[in-house]
Amino acid sequence: MKPQVFFILLIVNFVYVLTSSATETTAAIDLTRATVVVRGNAAPLVERTAATVLVEEVEKRTGIKWPIATKWPKAGPAVAIVSGKNPTLDGRAAPKNDLPDKPEGYTVKTIADDRGHPTVWIVGTDPNGAFYGVGKLLRTLNWSRGSINLDRPLNAAAAPQHTIRGHQLGYRNKSNSYDAWDPARYDQYIRELALFGANAVENIPWQDDDGPLMPVSRREMNLRLSEICKKYGVAYWVWTPATIDLSNAKKRAELLADHAELYRECAQIDSIFFPGGDPGNNPPQLVMPFLEEVAKLLQKHHPQAQVWLSMQKFEQDEVDFVFEWLNEHNPQWFGGLVGGPSSQPLPVLRARLPKKYRLRDYPDITHTVRSQYQSVWLDPAFAYTSGREGTNPEPVYYSTIFRAYDQYTDGFISYSDGMHDDVNKTVWSTLGWNPDTDVRQTLLEYCRFFFGPELAERATDGIYALEKNWSGSLRDNGGVEATLALWTALEEQAPQLKDNWRWQLCLLKANYDAYIRARLIHESDLEEQANRALAEAKQIGADAAMDRALKILAKADTDKPRHELRAKILDLCDRLFHSIGYQSSVPKYQANNTQRSAVLDFVDHPLNNRWWYEDQIAEIRRLKSKPEKLARLETIRTWESPGNGSFYDDIGNVAKSPHVIRGEVLTTDPRMRRNPNPGFMWWDGGMTRVRQSWISYIDWPLGLRYEGLDPTAQYTVRTTGYGQCLLRVNGRRVKPTLDGKGIGEIKEFPLDPKLYADGKIILTFDVPHEPGVNWRRTSRLTEVWLLKDHSK
């Protein structure tokens, strides 16, 4: 053979080998007829549970029930589940665990046996690791009815970076859904959280009265949750505040007796979380000795369990006392501190906490407004309707929050009051496993597991789009309609998901957001029409103009837009109540109160100032003087339109605050300390009739910027808000000549033309010193006008 020919044949053969190898490593693996091979009763409980969960979850999705055996099948594929150091299974050694020393770690590998049959090995460092390996497989499988496969061989190894990854699932009346769950529903939900990496659940065994929807007693659920957590290898925490005065010996003894009974009866308790405040108002001088007694009762039945403390609402001297107490007493029963709403910042806690103790975060990922992490510059229309506990999938926002603070903590157990935040829980669970996790990959696995592989890509895009619905001005966000179109198409494509509560939640948000936008556009136009009617008061008379304006505003009730969306919302709320116990209405579904997920009770809440107009007009009708009536009507109709050369900002309204200076982006300022976020007050159960601009606020904006002013004109700054307003104009303090301090009352600050000789003004605000004042009573800013005087 000629050397050239030999060389060519050698190259061809090498290419063939490479091609064959590539085909082999990327070929799909059919697992439809797989057998699950286990150690049987020799395996620890959680390892046995892992096998059961794998078989049950596969059967739900495919109709195929994999057999479980302790012997290898004579033919066909297998899924092998084992844990421990150098484990074997029916005489075969498991493949090397790539993370042999990492608790809760797993290795999942696809290996062909000597007959060419594929085996998916799930090897856990410990039983929990085996369970998490099962979760990885379930989130990766490509399945349909009657078919199960892997797109390619699986070779994955992982272990969690955070030792605490959990969520509060308190069985209490304040919850918007958990209180309607029976033990089986809790079991399934805890299973699903664990399959995405969670390893802790926190219950609320006592606080709040029992609710009308509870299928079992609080006591029974406390015990059942303990058993469920034990089965899944999940740590069982309990949240146990002291709402009594701990200096009252009788009440203190009664509370300790409640603790003792709980610890005695529960199969497993791993940690106690005692919130220092919210609720509770005891000083640490009483709290620390009380917790020492709690720890003795706890460790009598659960020797490894520990007690944790948050210093929510503690004053600085109380915080100092806790750290001094810990350093002096060095308690072995103390697990660590918990940071959360109204606590000291996590970096501060980490720096002062002795190294032997751990630090747990308690993030509020459940509330949209009036919360630790309010949604960013939320349009007031959503704040008034979707409210505090509307469906809130915000994977981008909450992953940003997580990554900003995870370096300081040993993990988290989130504050959650219902299943409306399910996406956020999943995102935090996977980030707790690995903070560098690609959030889109998490959502793809979420959608694949819960909705199906064929829908995963589009449903993932749909969840991202749902978050974008809350971005910026709702009136100007045409993407809301595109999001609805996407979810409507998905719904038509997947009728089999009509009873899936996660699917229902996504559909509810898509329809709800679109309906609120349609109403906002419609009712904003009605208010503009009413203002035009009031402008005719001089020609047709004040009473006639008021009659016209009221008739126009009443069309919000009689001429509602998009009736089909409203009907869809009602249907989805009813389906969610029956599928998962979601309480979207106080009267209809027995929600605890109007702040607790009652989105249905606010679906028709006014999105203009109709109520305020009605009350103002009723007052004006009682006036005797025609000129006074006309003047008051002119004030109403020009409230937001002060005339040529003048400017108006509704400070907390993203759509009506063009002069408000925005600060840093979320990635560099996740808590929005340098880019203040609007807040929304809550009066009269959300049914207050004041101007809506007095409900939204900022305390305090970075400033307001104006350019192109007339340096020869006289300008006055006018504000509304509450309490004090310490105004600076281009750095110089200006005092008011009119200083109303009540809600909606006017302040006025005439300006010296020397301050804007260059035609530019920046308004800034000194923060009033108000120590000890409840946040509902602190000073705040709601509206700002820069008024040009046309009389000169």
Short mmCIF file of C-alpha atoms in Angstrom, two decimals, residues 305-495:
data_model
loop_
_atom_site.label_atom_id
_atom_site.label_comp_id
_atom_site.label_asym_id
_atom_site.label_seq_id
_atom_site.Cartn_x
_atom_site.Cartn_y
_atom_site.Cartn_z
CA ALA A 305 -32.02 21.30 67.81
CA GLN A 306 -31.11 24.93 68.33
CA VAL A 307 -32.76 28.28 68.96
CA TRP A 308 -32.45 31.26 66.60
CA LEU A 309 -33.28 34.92 67.17
CA SER A 310 -34.11 37.89 64.97
CA MET A 311 -33.69 41.41 66.32
CA GLN A 312 -36.57 42.87 64.32
CA LYS A 313 -37.46 46.37 65.54
CA PHE A 314 -34.73 46.33 68.21
CA GLU A 315 -33.22 49.70 69.07
CA GLN A 316 -29.45 50.04 68.89
CA ASP A 317 -28.92 49.62 72.62
CA GLU A 318 -30.98 46.42 72.51
CA VAL A 319 -28.91 45.13 69.60
CA ASP A 320 -25.73 45.86 71.57
CA PHE A 321 -27.14 43.99 74.56
CA VAL A 322 -27.71 40.83 72.48
CA PHE A 323 -24.16 40.77 71.15
CA GLU A 324 -22.73 41.41 74.60
CA TRP A 325 -24.92 38.63 76.03
CA LEU A 326 -23.76 36.16 73.39
CA ASN A 327 -20.11 36.98 73.96
CA GLU A 328 -20.48 36.67 77.72
CA HIS A 329 -22.61 33.50 77.92
CA ASN A 330 -21.40 31.69 74.77
CA PRO A 331 -24.56 29.51 74.65
CA GLN A 332 -24.24 26.14 72.94
CA TRP A 333 -27.98 25.97 72.34
CA PHE A 334 -27.95 29.12 70.22
CA GLY A 335 -27.94 28.45 66.48
CA GLY A 336 -27.54 31.99 65.20
CA LEU A 337 -29.23 35.20 64.22
CA VAL A 338 -31.92 35.76 61.63
CA GLY A 339 -31.93 38.92 59.52
CA GLY A 340 -35.11 40.10 57.86
CA PRO A 341 -37.64 42.92 57.62
CA SER A 342 -36.93 45.65 60.18
CA SER A 343 -33.69 43.95 61.23
CA GLN A 344 -30.19 45.32 61.10
CA PRO A 345 -28.50 44.96 57.68
CA LEU A 346 -27.04 41.53 56.98
CA PRO A 347 -23.45 42.81 56.54
CA VAL A 348 -23.64 44.47 59.97
CA LEU A 349 -24.99 41.32 61.61
CA ARG A 350 -22.32 39.18 59.95
CA ALA A 351 -19.54 41.47 61.10
CA ARG A 352 -20.62 41.45 64.76
CA LEU A 353 -21.82 37.86 65.12
CA PRO A 354 -19.30 35.47 66.74
CA LYS A 355 -17.99 33.07 64.10
CA LYS A 356 -19.32 29.98 65.86
CA TYR A 357 -22.88 31.10 65.14
CA ARG A 358 -24.63 31.13 61.81
CA LEU A 359 -26.62 33.87 60.09
CA ARG A 360 -29.89 33.12 58.33
CA ASP A 361 -31.79 35.48 56.06
CA TYR A 362 -35.57 35.87 56.36
CA PRO A 363 -36.39 37.56 53.04
CA ASP A 364 -39.89 38.71 52.20
CA ILE A 365 -40.40 37.32 48.70
CA THR A 366 -44.19 37.20 49.05
CA HIS A 367 -45.31 40.85 49.24
CA THR A 368 -45.42 43.36 46.40
CA VAL A 369 -46.06 46.58 48.35
CA ARG A 370 -45.63 47.71 51.97
CA SER A 371 -42.85 45.20 52.36
CA GLN A 372 -39.12 44.62 52.63
CA TYR A 373 -38.65 44.29 48.87
CA GLN A 374 -41.38 46.33 47.20
CA SER A 375 -41.70 45.76 43.47
CA VAL A 376 -39.64 48.34 41.61
CA TRP A 377 -41.52 51.51 40.64
CA LEU A 378 -44.79 49.64 40.47
CA ASP A 379 -47.59 51.45 38.67
CA PRO A 380 -50.17 52.57 41.27
CA ALA A 381 -52.91 50.82 39.30
CA PHE A 382 -51.33 47.50 40.28
CA ALA A 383 -50.74 48.62 43.86
CA TYR A 384 -54.46 49.36 44.24
CA THR A 385 -55.71 46.16 42.60
CA SER A 386 -53.20 43.31 42.59
CA GLY A 387 -52.13 44.64 45.95
CA ARG A 388 -49.84 43.04 48.46
CA GLU A 389 -50.29 39.37 47.57
CA GLY A 390 -51.25 39.18 43.94
CA THR A 391 -49.43 36.65 41.77
CA ASN A 392 -45.86 37.96 41.73
CA PRO A 393 -43.39 35.97 39.61
CA GLU A 394 -40.31 38.24 39.59
CA PRO A 395 -37.33 36.00 38.81
CA VAL A 396 -35.05 38.84 37.70
CA TYR A 397 -35.78 41.06 40.70
CA TYR A 398 -35.53 38.39 43.37
CA SER A 399 -32.43 36.76 41.90
CA THR A 400 -30.79 40.20 42.04
CA ILE A 401 -31.76 40.54 45.69
CA PHE A 402 -30.42 37.08 46.48
CA ARG A 403 -27.04 37.66 44.87
CA ALA A 404 -26.61 40.99 46.61
CA TYR A 405 -26.65 39.42 50.08
CA ASP A 406 -25.88 35.70 49.84
CA GLN A 407 -22.20 36.26 50.67
CA TYR A 408 -23.14 37.26 54.21
CA THR A 409 -25.41 34.36 55.15
CA ASP A 410 -25.46 30.63 55.68
CA GLY A 411 -28.77 30.51 53.86
CA PHE A 412 -32.38 31.55 54.16
CA ILE A 413 -35.90 30.58 54.99
CA SER A 414 -38.14 32.96 53.13
CA TYR A 415 -41.22 34.71 54.45
CA SER A 416 -44.16 33.42 52.44
CA ASP A 417 -47.90 33.68 53.05
CA GLY A 418 -49.15 31.62 50.13
CA MET A 419 -48.48 29.90 46.85
CA HIS A 420 -48.76 33.07 44.74
CA ASP A 421 -44.95 33.47 45.11
CA ASP A 422 -44.16 29.93 43.95
CA VAL A 423 -41.80 31.04 41.15
CA ASN A 424 -39.87 33.21 43.59
CA LYS A 425 -39.50 30.29 46.01
CA THR A 426 -38.12 28.09 43.24
CA VAL A 427 -35.64 30.73 42.12
CA TRP A 428 -34.34 31.20 45.67
CA SER A 429 -34.13 27.44 46.27
CA THR A 430 -31.93 26.89 43.23
CA LEU A 431 -29.80 29.96 43.95
CA GLY A 432 -29.31 28.67 47.48
CA TRP A 433 -27.85 25.58 45.87
CA ASN A 434 -25.63 27.62 43.54
CA PRO A 435 -25.73 31.44 43.46
CA ASP A 436 -24.34 31.37 39.92
CA THR A 437 -27.25 29.32 38.63
CA ASP A 438 -28.66 30.56 35.33
CA VAL A 439 -32.14 31.72 36.33
CA ARG A 440 -33.48 31.04 32.86
CA GLN A 441 -32.34 27.43 33.22
CA THR A 442 -34.20 27.26 36.54
CA LEU A 443 -37.37 28.51 34.86
CA LEU A 444 -36.93 26.08 31.98
CA GLU A 445 -36.70 23.21 34.45
CA TYR A 446 -39.65 24.59 36.41
CA CYS A 447 -41.81 24.76 33.28
CA ARG A 448 -40.57 21.41 32.00
CA PHE A 449 -41.40 19.69 35.29
CA PHE A 450 -44.77 21.32 35.95
CA PHE A 451 -46.07 22.11 32.44
CA GLY A 452 -44.27 19.68 30.13
CA PRO A 453 -41.18 19.68 27.89
CA GLU A 454 -43.04 20.84 24.78
CA LEU A 455 -44.19 24.01 26.56
CA ALA A 456 -41.06 24.75 28.58
CA GLU A 457 -39.40 27.31 26.29
CA ARG A 458 -42.50 29.41 25.62
CA ALA A 459 -43.80 29.19 29.17
CA THR A 460 -40.40 30.35 30.44
CA ASP A 461 -40.61 33.35 28.13
CA GLY A 462 -44.14 33.85 29.39
CA ILE A 463 -43.02 34.03 33.03
CA TYR A 464 -40.36 36.59 32.16
CA ALA A 465 -43.04 38.53 30.29
CA LEU A 466 -45.32 38.46 33.34
CA GLU A 467 -42.57 40.14 35.34
CA LYS A 468 -42.17 42.77 32.59
CA ASN A 469 -45.88 43.59 32.92
CA TRP A 470 -44.95 45.42 36.11
CA SER A 471 -42.19 47.45 34.51
CA GLY A 472 -42.82 51.18 34.12
CA SER A 473 -46.00 53.00 33.22
CA LEU A 474 -48.87 50.55 32.73
CA ARG A 475 -50.69 52.77 30.23
CA ASP A 476 -47.57 52.86 28.06
CA ASN A 477 -46.70 49.17 28.43
CA GLY A 478 -48.05 47.58 25.26
CA GLY A 479 -46.15 44.43 26.19
CA VAL A 480 -48.99 43.55 28.57
CA GLU A 481 -51.18 42.71 25.57
CA ALA A 482 -48.38 40.67 24.00
CA THR A 483 -48.00 38.74 27.26
CA LEU A 484 -51.72 38.00 27.32
CA ALA A 485 -51.60 36.82 23.70
CA LEU A 486 -48.73 34.47 24.53
CA TRP A 487 -50.50 32.91 27.53
CA THR A 488 -53.79 32.67 25.65
CA ALA A 489 -52.04 30.75 22.88
CA LEU A 490 -50.36 28.49 25.44
CA GLU A 491 -53.70 27.85 27.11
CA GLU A 492 -55.23 26.80 23.79
CA GLN A 493 -52.24 24.55 23.13
CA ALA A 494 -52.41 22.82 26.52
CA PRO A 495 -56.01 22.14 27.64
#
